[in-house]
Amino acid sequence: MDVVLLSRLQFAAATIFHFLFVPLTIGLSTLVAYMETQYVRTGDETYLAMTKFWGKLFLINFAVGVVTGITLEFQFGTNWSGYSAYVGDVFGSLLAIEATAAFFLESTMIGVWVFGWRKLSKKAHATVMWLIAGASTLSAVWILIANGWMQHPVGFDIQNGRAELVSFLQVVLNKFGWMIFLHVIAGAFVLTAFFVMGISAFHLLKKQQVEFFTRSFKIALFTGFVAAVLVVVHGDFHAAHVAEVQPAKLAAMETLWETQPKAPVYLFSIPDEEKEANLIEIGKIPGLLSFLAFKNVDAEVRGLKEFPKEDRPPVFISSLAFKGMVGLGTYFIFITLVGLFVRNRLTEFPLFLKIIMFSIPLPYVANELGWILAEVGRQPWIVYGMMKTADAASPVDPVQVAISLAGFILVYGLLGAAGFYLMAQNAKKGPVPVEEEV
């Protein structure tokens, strides 16, 4: 393998692993803040126990996520020096703001929250948790604006052979970045909801702490249903924007080869990139892609053959990630809708609880598929229409990258195993009585 592919694999491994922890950090910090606020407002100590139990799982998840996130920024210098030299003026400013304004605030406030029990007033302590939730979300804002710029670059001029920032406001208000942000945040709350519901279902099946876990389940259930609907609704708006600025990605997502009006959606298809056709097409719905992209069933949608082969994204991976994400998104709405009907008699439906418990990994899969679609669908560009990935890699020895890739996988594997083991053990143990905790 050449250095470009090895560097891509290394960045993909780091990103995929890091993104296992980011959505739960965003979503669970908000739910814990809500639970602590309810405790302050009502004085109900069940909410205090919920704050401490789910807060402990949040802290474990955050710790592992931080370690894996730090290495990502280093890779821009070690593996992608061409990229850093060409667009560092724009991209670097966004990462710097994320690190100094958002991540610093988040980390500091977490320390205050952990050591602030009995040192701060109840209201101040709950406020700190809201600051953590806000900082987590703010961190996502800057990272996704940076990614949005890579998907749809704006606000720059090419001067002296590199991109120089001319409008910070235009970069910050980039529609693509905000589209990604809204989709990712909604997906984070879906993941968090299934995480909380799944652990609650485990204990409800064992009839343990029924009041505690029923209340936790219901909070997560309402959160999950609303977020799942928002993911689908927003996904529709985002797809329309992709059709406008990244038509090759849209065509790859839907395995559309020919430019045509009344472009169809296939419920299932397997593309053959060599033959520039689909091997299998099932469930053809004429005009649906035209409608989803342009809100007009007669609209013409550009097919993959409109683009040179070297400028097309990998079709099979893009379509598989997209169809998988859509299928899981539909499942999340359906199963949470069922949950709303049985929410007051949860222990009477053990099959439903088992389905929820075994569904914990599915939002993780959906979030990763979304990330894969965003990044693979942008190829062969690292900055869409401006700089190709092959031109961005550092001129380093492939053997060095291969060795570091193996090291990353080994270390991340151990970190991930330790993190998920700790979360599983604490989740299985259940809440500690408040008087023993403080």
Tab-separated table of C-alpha atoms in Angstrom:
chain	number	residue	atom	x	y	z
A	1	MET	CA	0.000	0.000	0.000
A	2	ASP	CA	1.169	3.546	-0.746
A	3	VAL	CA	1.545	6.301	1.802
A	4	VAL	CA	-1.733	7.998	0.822
A	5	LEU	CA	-3.861	4.896	1.437
A	6	LEU	CA	-2.010	4.096	4.668
A	7	SER	CA	-2.472	7.656	5.908
A	8	ARG	CA	-6.158	7.518	5.027
A	9	LEU	CA	-6.546	4.234	6.899
A	10	GLN	CA	-4.773	5.681	9.922
A	11	PHE	CA	-6.963	8.786	9.994
A	12	ALA	CA	-10.081	6.672	9.427
A	13	ALA	CA	-9.143	4.337	12.297
A	14	ALA	CA	-8.581	7.271	14.648
A	15	THR	CA	-11.749	9.084	13.560
A	16	ILE	CA	-14.008	6.044	13.729
A	17	PHE	CA	-12.692	5.134	17.163
A	18	HIS	CA	-12.933	8.716	18.485
A	19	PHE	CA	-16.461	9.022	17.133
A	20	LEU	CA	-17.535	6.047	19.254
A	21	PHE	CA	-17.324	8.353	22.289
A	22	VAL	CA	-18.172	11.843	21.020
A	23	PRO	CA	-21.957	11.455	20.541
A	24	LEU	CA	-22.453	10.015	24.035
A	25	THR	CA	-20.427	12.852	25.552
A	26	ILE	CA	-22.691	15.413	23.889
A	27	GLY	CA	-25.995	13.694	24.611
A	28	LEU	CA	-25.353	12.294	28.087
A	29	SER	CA	-23.955	15.579	29.434
A	30	THR	CA	-27.269	17.233	28.529
A	31	LEU	CA	-29.386	14.458	30.063
A	32	VAL	CA	-27.328	14.519	33.266
A	33	ALA	CA	-27.709	18.310	33.406
A	34	TYR	CA	-31.487	17.879	33.046
A	35	MET	CA	-31.578	15.249	35.813
A	36	GLU	CA	-29.551	17.410	38.198
A	37	THR	CA	-31.778	20.390	37.442
A	38	GLN	CA	-34.817	18.286	38.295
A	39	TYR	CA	-33.157	17.389	41.597
A	40	VAL	CA	-32.503	21.055	42.388
A	41	ARG	CA	-36.036	22.007	41.380
A	42	THR	CA	-37.918	19.227	43.218
A	43	GLY	CA	-35.547	17.983	45.921
A	44	ASP	CA	-36.348	14.421	44.801
A	45	GLU	CA	-33.288	12.344	45.655
A	46	THR	CA	-34.033	9.819	42.909
A	47	TYR	CA	-32.940	12.538	40.487
A	48	LEU	CA	-29.757	13.018	42.518
A	49	ALA	CA	-29.020	9.286	42.282
A	50	MET	CA	-29.706	9.440	38.530
A	51	THR	CA	-27.325	12.373	38.179
A	52	LYS	CA	-24.541	10.486	39.937
A	53	PHE	CA	-25.121	7.141	38.176
A	54	TRP	CA	-25.378	8.454	34.616
A	55	GLY	CA	-22.765	11.109	35.409
A	56	LYS	CA	-20.217	8.413	36.279
A	57	LEU	CA	-20.788	6.693	32.933
A	58	PHE	CA	-20.437	10.083	31.223
A	59	LEU	CA	-17.048	10.655	32.896
A	60	ILE	CA	-15.655	7.269	31.813
A	61	ASN	CA	-16.831	7.841	28.256
A	62	PHE	CA	-15.401	11.383	28.184
A	63	ALA	CA	-11.977	10.243	29.433
A	64	VAL	CA	-11.525	7.667	26.654
A	65	GLY	CA	-12.857	10.068	24.021
A	66	VAL	CA	-10.348	12.777	24.956
A	67	VAL	CA	-7.342	10.497	24.577
A	68	THR	CA	-8.370	9.381	21.110
A	69	GLY	CA	-9.240	12.899	19.958
A	70	ILE	CA	-5.838	14.396	20.716
A	71	THR	CA	-4.021	12.174	18.201
A	72	LEU	CA	-6.307	13.284	15.385
A	73	GLU	CA	-5.018	16.849	15.412
A	74	PHE	CA	-1.403	15.667	15.411
A	75	GLN	CA	-2.029	13.691	12.224
A	76	PHE	CA	-2.621	16.883	10.245
A	77	GLY	CA	1.047	17.693	10.808
A	78	THR	CA	2.547	14.213	10.615
A	79	ASN	CA	0.502	12.567	7.849
A	80	TRP	CA	-1.101	15.478	5.994
A	81	SER	CA	1.563	18.170	5.737
A	82	GLY	CA	0.509	19.025	2.162
A	83	TYR	CA	-3.008	19.712	3.381
A	84	SER	CA	-1.794	21.734	6.371
A	85	ALA	CA	0.491	23.872	4.221
A	86	TYR	CA	-2.216	24.542	1.612
A	87	VAL	CA	-5.285	25.257	3.798
A	88	GLY	CA	-3.843	25.631	7.304
A	89	ASP	CA	-4.677	29.342	7.357
A	90	VAL	CA	-8.396	28.527	7.207
A	91	PHE	CA	-8.624	25.113	8.847
A	92	GLY	CA	-6.123	25.827	11.631
A	93	SER	CA	-8.054	28.830	12.944
A	94	LEU	CA	-11.189	26.702	13.447
A	95	LEU	CA	-9.322	23.939	15.278
A	96	ALA	CA	-7.566	26.515	17.468
A	97	ILE	CA	-10.892	28.020	18.566
A	98	GLU	CA	-12.279	24.554	19.322
A	99	ALA	CA	-9.284	23.662	21.468
A	100	THR	CA	-8.962	26.941	23.389
A	101	ALA	CA	-12.587	28.068	23.750
A	102	ALA	CA	-14.645	24.871	23.869
A	103	PHE	CA	-12.457	21.953	24.927
A	104	PHE	CA	-10.653	23.997	27.603
A	105	LEU	CA	-13.969	25.140	29.094
A	106	GLU	CA	-15.395	21.606	28.957
A	107	SER	CA	-12.370	20.022	30.667
A	108	THR	CA	-12.167	22.707	33.359
A	109	MET	CA	-15.865	22.501	34.174
A	110	ILE	CA	-15.716	18.708	34.399
A	111	GLY	CA	-13.062	19.072	37.076
A	112	VAL	CA	-15.248	21.595	38.936
A	113	TRP	CA	-18.275	19.275	38.673
A	114	VAL	CA	-16.407	16.185	39.910
A	115	PHE	CA	-14.819	17.920	42.900
A	116	GLY	CA	-17.581	20.450	43.498
A	117	TRP	CA	-20.055	18.262	45.384
A	118	ARG	CA	-20.663	19.878	48.819
A	119	LYS	CA	-18.366	22.781	47.848
A	120	LEU	CA	-20.804	24.517	45.507
A	121	SER	CA	-24.453	25.280	46.065
A	122	LYS	CA	-26.902	22.887	44.384
A	123	LYS	CA	-27.837	25.486	41.775
A	124	ALA	CA	-24.207	26.334	41.036
A	125	HIS	CA	-23.321	22.656	40.705
A	126	ALA	CA	-26.174	22.059	38.273
A	127	THR	CA	-25.132	25.163	36.328
A	128	VAL	CA	-21.655	23.700	35.947
A	129	MET	CA	-23.152	20.592	34.337
A	130	TRP	CA	-25.062	22.774	31.870
A	131	LEU	CA	-21.776	24.539	31.049
A	132	ILE	CA	-20.214	21.122	30.358
A	133	ALA	CA	-23.106	20.223	28.061
A	134	GLY	CA	-22.842	23.593	26.307
A	135	ALA	CA	-19.080	23.308	25.884
A	136	SER	CA	-19.405	19.767	24.480
A	137	THR	CA	-21.868	21.058	21.919
A	138	LEU	CA	-19.730	24.125	21.185
A	139	SER	CA	-16.763	21.851	20.557
A	140	ALA	CA	-18.841	19.954	18.008
A	141	VAL	CA	-19.826	23.249	16.362
A	142	TRP	CA	-16.223	24.209	15.544
A	143	ILE	CA	-15.162	20.719	14.475
A	144	LEU	CA	-18.141	20.381	12.155
A	145	ILE	CA	-17.757	23.887	10.727
A	146	ALA	CA	-14.178	22.864	9.898
A	147	ASN	CA	-15.430	19.669	8.291
A	148	GLY	CA	-18.173	21.593	6.497
A	149	TRP	CA	-15.512	23.840	5.001
A	150	MET	CA	-13.737	20.745	3.642
A	151	GLN	CA	-17.049	19.627	2.124
A	152	HIS	CA	-17.925	23.048	0.684
A	153	PRO	CA	-15.009	25.538	0.882
A	154	VAL	CA	-15.950	29.235	1.102
A	155	GLY	CA	-14.459	32.502	2.368
A	156	PHE	CA	-10.923	32.178	0.994
A	157	ASP	CA	-8.631	33.293	-1.800
A	158	ILE	CA	-5.724	31.396	-3.330
A	159	GLN	CA	-2.652	33.569	-2.690
A	160	ASN	CA	0.983	32.516	-3.029
A	161	GLY	CA	-0.039	28.944	-3.805
A	162	ARG	CA	-2.164	28.462	-0.677
A	163	ALA	CA	-5.649	29.195	0.610
A	164	GLU	CA	-5.796	32.369	2.689
A	165	LEU	CA	-8.759	33.338	4.830
A	166	VAL	CA	-10.607	36.428	3.549
A	167	SER	CA	-13.997	36.082	5.304
A	168	PHE	CA	-14.120	34.346	8.680
A	169	LEU	CA	-17.841	35.136	8.874
A	170	GLN	CA	-18.493	33.345	5.588
A	171	VAL	CA	-16.630	30.283	6.867
A	172	VAL	CA	-18.510	30.265	10.176
A	173	LEU	CA	-21.900	30.675	8.481
A	174	ASN	CA	-21.169	28.001	5.867
A	175	LYS	CA	-24.510	26.219	5.356
A	176	PHE	CA	-22.873	22.830	4.822
A	177	GLY	CA	-21.164	22.951	8.241
A	178	TRP	CA	-24.395	23.798	10.056
A	179	MET	CA	-26.252	21.087	8.139
A	180	ILE	CA	-23.720	18.517	9.342
A	181	PHE	CA	-23.848	19.913	12.881
A	182	LEU	CA	-27.624	19.624	13.201
A	183	HIS	CA	-27.574	16.079	11.821
A	184	VAL	CA	-24.735	14.979	14.124
A	185	ILE	CA	-26.310	16.525	17.248
A	186	ALA	CA	-29.637	14.814	16.601
A	187	GLY	CA	-27.772	11.531	16.007
A	188	ALA	CA	-25.891	12.039	19.287
A	189	PHE	CA	-29.156	12.280	21.211
A	190	VAL	CA	-30.500	9.152	19.501
A	191	LEU	CA	-27.376	7.255	20.565
A	192	THR	CA	-27.603	8.593	24.125
A	193	ALA	CA	-31.276	7.712	24.347
A	194	PHE	CA	-30.663	4.098	23.322
A	195	PHE	CA	-27.680	3.894	25.684
A	196	VAL	CA	-29.817	4.987	28.651
A	197	MET	CA	-32.860	2.967	27.569
A	198	GLY	CA	-30.759	-0.163	26.969
A	199	ILE	CA	-29.104	-0.100	30.396
A	200	SER	CA	-32.450	0.723	32.020
A	201	ALA	CA	-34.056	-2.178	30.164
A	202	PHE	CA	-31.369	-4.532	31.516
A	203	HIS	CA	-32.260	-3.621	35.095
A	204	LEU	CA	-36.007	-3.571	34.482
A	205	LEU	CA	-35.827	-7.115	33.136
A	206	LYS	CA	-34.226	-8.094	36.453
A	207	LYS	CA	-36.794	-6.027	38.389
A	208	GLN	CA	-33.953	-3.997	39.960
A	209	GLN	CA	-34.476	-0.372	41.063
A	210	VAL	CA	-37.690	-0.261	39.044
A	211	GLU	CA	-38.638	3.346	39.910
A	212	PHE	CA	-35.137	4.623	39.163
A	213	PHE	CA	-34.779	2.899	35.804
A	214	THR	CA	-38.369	3.448	34.692
A	215	ARG	CA	-37.888	7.178	35.167
A	216	SER	CA	-34.524	7.059	33.371
A	217	PHE	CA	-36.082	5.040	30.551
A	218	LYS	CA	-38.903	7.530	30.033
A	219	ILE	CA	-36.581	10.552	29.912
A	220	ALA	CA	-34.461	8.788	27.297
A	221	LEU	CA	-37.493	7.517	25.387
A	222	PHE	CA	-38.958	10.987	24.776
A	223	THR	CA	-35.496	12.281	23.902
A	224	GLY	CA	-34.881	9.395	21.515
A	225	PHE	CA	-38.206	9.724	19.681
A	226	VAL	CA	-37.865	13.469	19.100
A	227	ALA	CA	-34.214	13.136	18.056
A	228	ALA	CA	-34.935	10.212	15.700
A	229	VAL	CA	-37.652	12.218	13.918
A	230	LEU	CA	-35.331	15.231	13.676
A	231	VAL	CA	-32.564	13.068	12.203
A	232	VAL	CA	-34.827	11.937	9.367
A	233	VAL	CA	-36.405	15.344	8.719
A	234	HIS	CA	-33.075	17.102	8.791
A	235	GLY	CA	-31.477	14.336	6.709
A	236	ASP	CA	-33.941	15.207	3.950
A	237	PHE	CA	-32.882	18.879	4.001
A	238	HIS	CA	-29.219	17.899	4.101
A	239	ALA	CA	-29.602	15.552	1.116
A	240	ALA	CA	-31.132	18.420	-0.882
A	241	HIS	CA	-28.089	20.576	-0.085
A	242	VAL	CA	-25.749	17.733	-1.055
A	243	ALA	CA	-27.565	17.524	-4.396
A	244	GLU	CA	-26.761	21.199	-4.924
A	245	VAL	CA	-23.062	21.299	-3.949
A	246	GLN	CA	-21.872	17.653	-4.172
A	247	PRO	CA	-23.960	16.037	-6.944
A	248	ALA	CA	-21.478	13.167	-7.414
A	249	LYS	CA	-21.925	12.148	-3.774
A	250	LEU	CA	-25.723	12.129	-4.134
A	251	ALA	CA	-25.490	9.997	-7.276
A	252	ALA	CA	-23.181	7.549	-5.458
A	253	MET	CA	-25.502	7.388	-2.437
A	254	GLU	CA	-28.410	6.383	-4.668
A	255	THR	CA	-26.344	4.426	-7.263
A	256	LEU	CA	-27.725	6.654	-10.038
A	257	TRP	CA	-25.611	6.194	-13.168
A	258	GLU	CA	-27.580	8.047	-15.850
A	259	THR	CA	-28.618	11.697	-15.719
A	260	GLN	CA	-32.391	11.663	-15.920
A	261	PRO	CA	-35.645	13.383	-14.956
A	262	LYS	CA	-37.980	11.512	-12.590
A	263	ALA	CA	-34.851	9.958	-11.024
A	264	PRO	CA	-35.750	6.922	-8.921
A	265	VAL	CA	-34.805	5.713	-5.471
A	266	TYR	CA	-34.025	2.010	-5.063
A	267	LEU	CA	-34.819	0.450	-1.695
A	268	PHE	CA	-31.901	-1.890	-2.331
A	269	SER	CA	-29.234	-1.905	-5.013
A	270	ILE	CA	-25.747	-3.282	-5.567
A	271	PRO	CA	-23.581	-1.214	-7.934
A	272	ASP	CA	-20.922	-2.535	-10.327
A	273	GLU	CA	-18.429	0.281	-10.740
A	274	GLU	CA	-16.561	-1.423	-13.576
A	275	LYS	CA	-19.693	-1.867	-15.709
A	276	GLU	CA	-21.133	1.506	-14.575
A	277	ALA	CA	-24.469	-0.105	-13.764
A	278	ASN	CA	-26.326	-1.757	-10.923
A	279	LEU	CA	-26.069	-5.536	-10.594
A	280	ILE	CA	-29.229	-5.704	-8.486
A	281	GLU	CA	-32.094	-3.206	-8.220
A	282	ILE	CA	-35.020	-3.838	-5.863
A	283	GLY	CA	-37.924	-1.573	-4.936
A	284	LYS	CA	-37.634	1.112	-7.594
A	285	ILE	CA	-39.674	4.251	-6.758
A	286	PRO	CA	-39.685	6.537	-9.860
A	287	GLY	CA	-39.324	10.268	-9.243
A	288	LEU	CA	-38.582	9.966	-5.516
A	289	LEU	CA	-34.914	10.989	-5.820
A	290	SER	CA	-35.904	13.986	-7.956
A	291	PHE	CA	-38.426	14.980	-5.310
A	292	LEU	CA	-36.044	14.484	-2.365
A	293	ALA	CA	-33.284	16.454	-4.085
A	294	PHE	CA	-35.272	19.272	-5.707
A	295	LYS	CA	-38.845	18.888	-4.344
A	296	ASN	CA	-40.016	18.218	-7.885
A	297	VAL	CA	-40.674	14.677	-9.174
A	298	ASP	CA	-39.861	15.815	-12.729
A	299	ALA	CA	-36.499	17.410	-11.852
A	300	GLU	CA	-33.371	16.157	-13.588
A	301	VAL	CA	-30.732	14.563	-11.344
A	302	ARG	CA	-27.144	14.183	-12.518
A	303	GLY	CA	-25.910	10.594	-12.736
A	304	LEU	CA	-22.399	9.277	-12.070
A	305	LYS	CA	-21.555	9.086	-15.780
A	306	GLU	CA	-21.640	12.901	-15.853
A	307	PHE	CA	-18.389	12.882	-13.868
A	308	PRO	CA	-14.960	11.550	-14.944
A	309	LYS	CA	-14.212	8.197	-13.322
A	310	GLU	CA	-11.312	9.667	-11.397
A	311	ASP	CA	-13.622	12.272	-9.816
A	312	ARG	CA	-16.288	9.813	-8.613
A	313	PRO	CA	-16.478	8.708	-4.957
A	314	PRO	CA	-16.396	4.962	-4.154
A	315	VAL	CA	-19.976	4.054	-5.093
A	316	PHE	CA	-20.400	0.771	-3.215
A	317	ILE	CA	-19.199	2.128	0.161
A	318	SER	CA	-21.177	5.363	-0.224
A	319	SER	CA	-24.447	3.623	-1.116
A	320	LEU	CA	-24.020	0.921	1.540
A	321	ALA	CA	-23.358	3.525	4.259
A	322	PHE	CA	-26.319	5.639	3.132
A	323	LYS	CA	-28.827	2.773	2.884
A	324	GLY	CA	-27.680	1.349	6.209
A	325	MET	CA	-28.053	4.736	7.890
A	326	VAL	CA	-31.534	5.283	6.452
A	327	GLY	CA	-32.657	1.783	7.457
A	328	LEU	CA	-31.460	2.252	11.039
A	329	GLY	CA	-32.995	5.727	11.224
A	330	THR	CA	-36.371	4.262	10.273
A	331	TYR	CA	-35.967	1.548	12.918
A	332	PHE	CA	-35.206	4.138	15.637
A	333	ILE	CA	-38.435	6.011	14.950
A	334	PHE	CA	-40.490	2.811	14.877
A	335	ILE	CA	-39.114	1.284	18.091
A	336	THR	CA	-39.324	4.524	20.092
A	337	LEU	CA	-42.887	5.021	18.855
A	338	VAL	CA	-43.713	1.550	20.198
A	339	GLY	CA	-42.017	2.575	23.444
A	340	LEU	CA	-44.298	5.589	23.802
A	341	PHE	CA	-47.325	3.281	23.755
A	342	VAL	CA	-45.968	0.892	26.421
A	343	ARG	CA	-44.016	3.374	28.560
A	344	ASN	CA	-46.326	3.076	31.591
A	345	ARG	CA	-46.184	-0.751	31.645
A	346	LEU	CA	-42.590	-1.422	30.661
A	347	THR	CA	-42.063	-4.463	32.919
A	348	GLU	CA	-45.088	-6.147	31.285
A	349	PHE	CA	-43.274	-6.224	27.919
A	350	PRO	CA	-40.029	-8.168	28.440
A	351	LEU	CA	-39.607	-8.793	24.697
A	352	PHE	CA	-39.662	-5.058	24.027
A	353	LEU	CA	-37.132	-4.485	26.808
A	354	LYS	CA	-34.833	-7.170	25.353
A	355	ILE	CA	-35.069	-5.567	21.889
A	356	ILE	CA	-34.140	-2.190	23.381
A	357	MET	CA	-31.257	-3.702	25.348
A	358	PHE	CA	-29.792	-5.395	22.283
A	359	SER	CA	-30.329	-2.211	20.238
A	360	ILE	CA	-27.650	-0.275	22.166
A	361	PRO	CA	-24.974	-0.826	19.443
A	362	LEU	CA	-27.238	0.203	16.543
A	363	PRO	CA	-27.026	4.014	16.943
A	364	TYR	CA	-23.248	3.628	17.215
A	365	VAL	CA	-23.336	1.850	13.840
A	366	ALA	CA	-25.638	4.519	12.360
A	367	ASN	CA	-23.384	7.371	13.527
A	368	GLU	CA	-20.298	5.698	12.102
A	369	LEU	CA	-22.066	5.044	8.790
A	370	GLY	CA	-22.977	8.717	8.606
A	371	TRP	CA	-19.376	9.724	9.173
A	372	ILE	CA	-18.134	7.205	6.583
A	373	LEU	CA	-20.643	8.517	4.045
A	374	ALA	CA	-19.596	12.123	4.646
A	375	GLU	CA	-15.880	11.401	4.257
A	376	VAL	CA	-15.821	8.631	1.633
A	377	GLY	CA	-18.521	10.363	-0.420
A	378	ARG	CA	-16.265	13.443	-0.669
A	379	GLN	CA	-13.428	11.500	-2.300
A	380	PRO	CA	-11.223	11.877	-4.275
A	381	TRP	CA	-11.208	15.397	-2.789
A	382	ILE	CA	-9.859	16.248	0.660
A	383	VAL	CA	-11.246	19.773	0.124
A	384	TYR	CA	-14.121	19.384	-2.320
A	385	GLY	CA	-13.323	20.625	-5.813
A	386	MET	CA	-10.141	22.296	-4.599
A	387	MET	CA	-7.512	19.828	-3.393
A	388	LYS	CA	-7.308	16.082	-3.987
A	389	THR	CA	-6.462	13.693	-1.165
A	390	ALA	CA	-3.512	12.316	-3.089
A	391	ASP	CA	-1.906	15.793	-3.083
A	392	ALA	CA	-2.332	16.303	0.662
A	393	ALA	CA	-0.293	13.471	2.177
A	394	SER	CA	3.127	13.932	3.768
A	395	PRO	CA	6.154	12.615	1.815
A	396	VAL	CA	7.063	10.029	4.461
A	397	ASP	CA	8.149	6.403	4.342
A	398	PRO	CA	5.073	4.112	3.994
A	399	VAL	CA	6.673	1.666	6.430
A	400	GLN	CA	6.628	4.327	9.149
A	401	VAL	CA	2.943	4.988	8.548
A	402	ALA	CA	2.179	1.237	8.521
A	403	ILE	CA	3.953	0.756	11.860
A	404	SER	CA	2.184	3.733	13.463
A	405	LEU	CA	-1.144	2.508	12.047
A	406	ALA	CA	-0.625	-0.879	13.703
A	407	GLY	CA	0.317	0.908	16.928
A	408	PHE	CA	-2.818	3.072	16.811
A	409	ILE	CA	-5.064	0.063	16.278
A	410	LEU	CA	-3.430	-1.806	19.167
A	411	VAL	CA	-3.570	1.127	21.605
A	412	TYR	CA	-7.083	2.152	20.570
A	413	GLY	CA	-8.248	-1.432	20.864
A	414	LEU	CA	-6.926	-1.665	24.421
A	415	LEU	CA	-8.331	1.762	25.340
A	416	GLY	CA	-11.715	0.932	23.861
A	417	ALA	CA	-11.860	-2.443	25.599
A	418	ALA	CA	-10.959	-0.824	28.932
A	419	GLY	CA	-13.451	2.015	28.457
A	420	PHE	CA	-16.388	-0.166	27.460
A	421	TYR	CA	-15.516	-2.708	30.189
A	422	LEU	CA	-15.589	0.011	32.852
A	423	MET	CA	-18.870	1.396	31.538
A	424	ALA	CA	-20.406	-2.085	31.388
A	425	GLN	CA	-19.307	-2.909	34.936
A	426	ASN	CA	-20.666	0.341	36.347
A	427	ALA	CA	-23.860	0.049	34.328
A	428	LYS	CA	-24.403	-3.524	35.526
A	429	LYS	CA	-23.718	-2.544	39.136
A	430	GLY	CA	-26.467	0.079	39.086
A	431	PRO	CA	-26.813	3.214	41.205
A	432	VAL	CA	-25.054	3.503	44.536
A	433	PRO	CA	-27.245	4.779	47.417
A	434	VAL	CA	-26.763	8.526	47.693
A	435	GLU	CA	-25.631	8.401	51.334
A	436	GLU	CA	-22.767	6.060	50.330
A	437	GLU	CA	-21.741	8.218	47.395
A	438	VAL	CA	-21.311	11.615	49.037
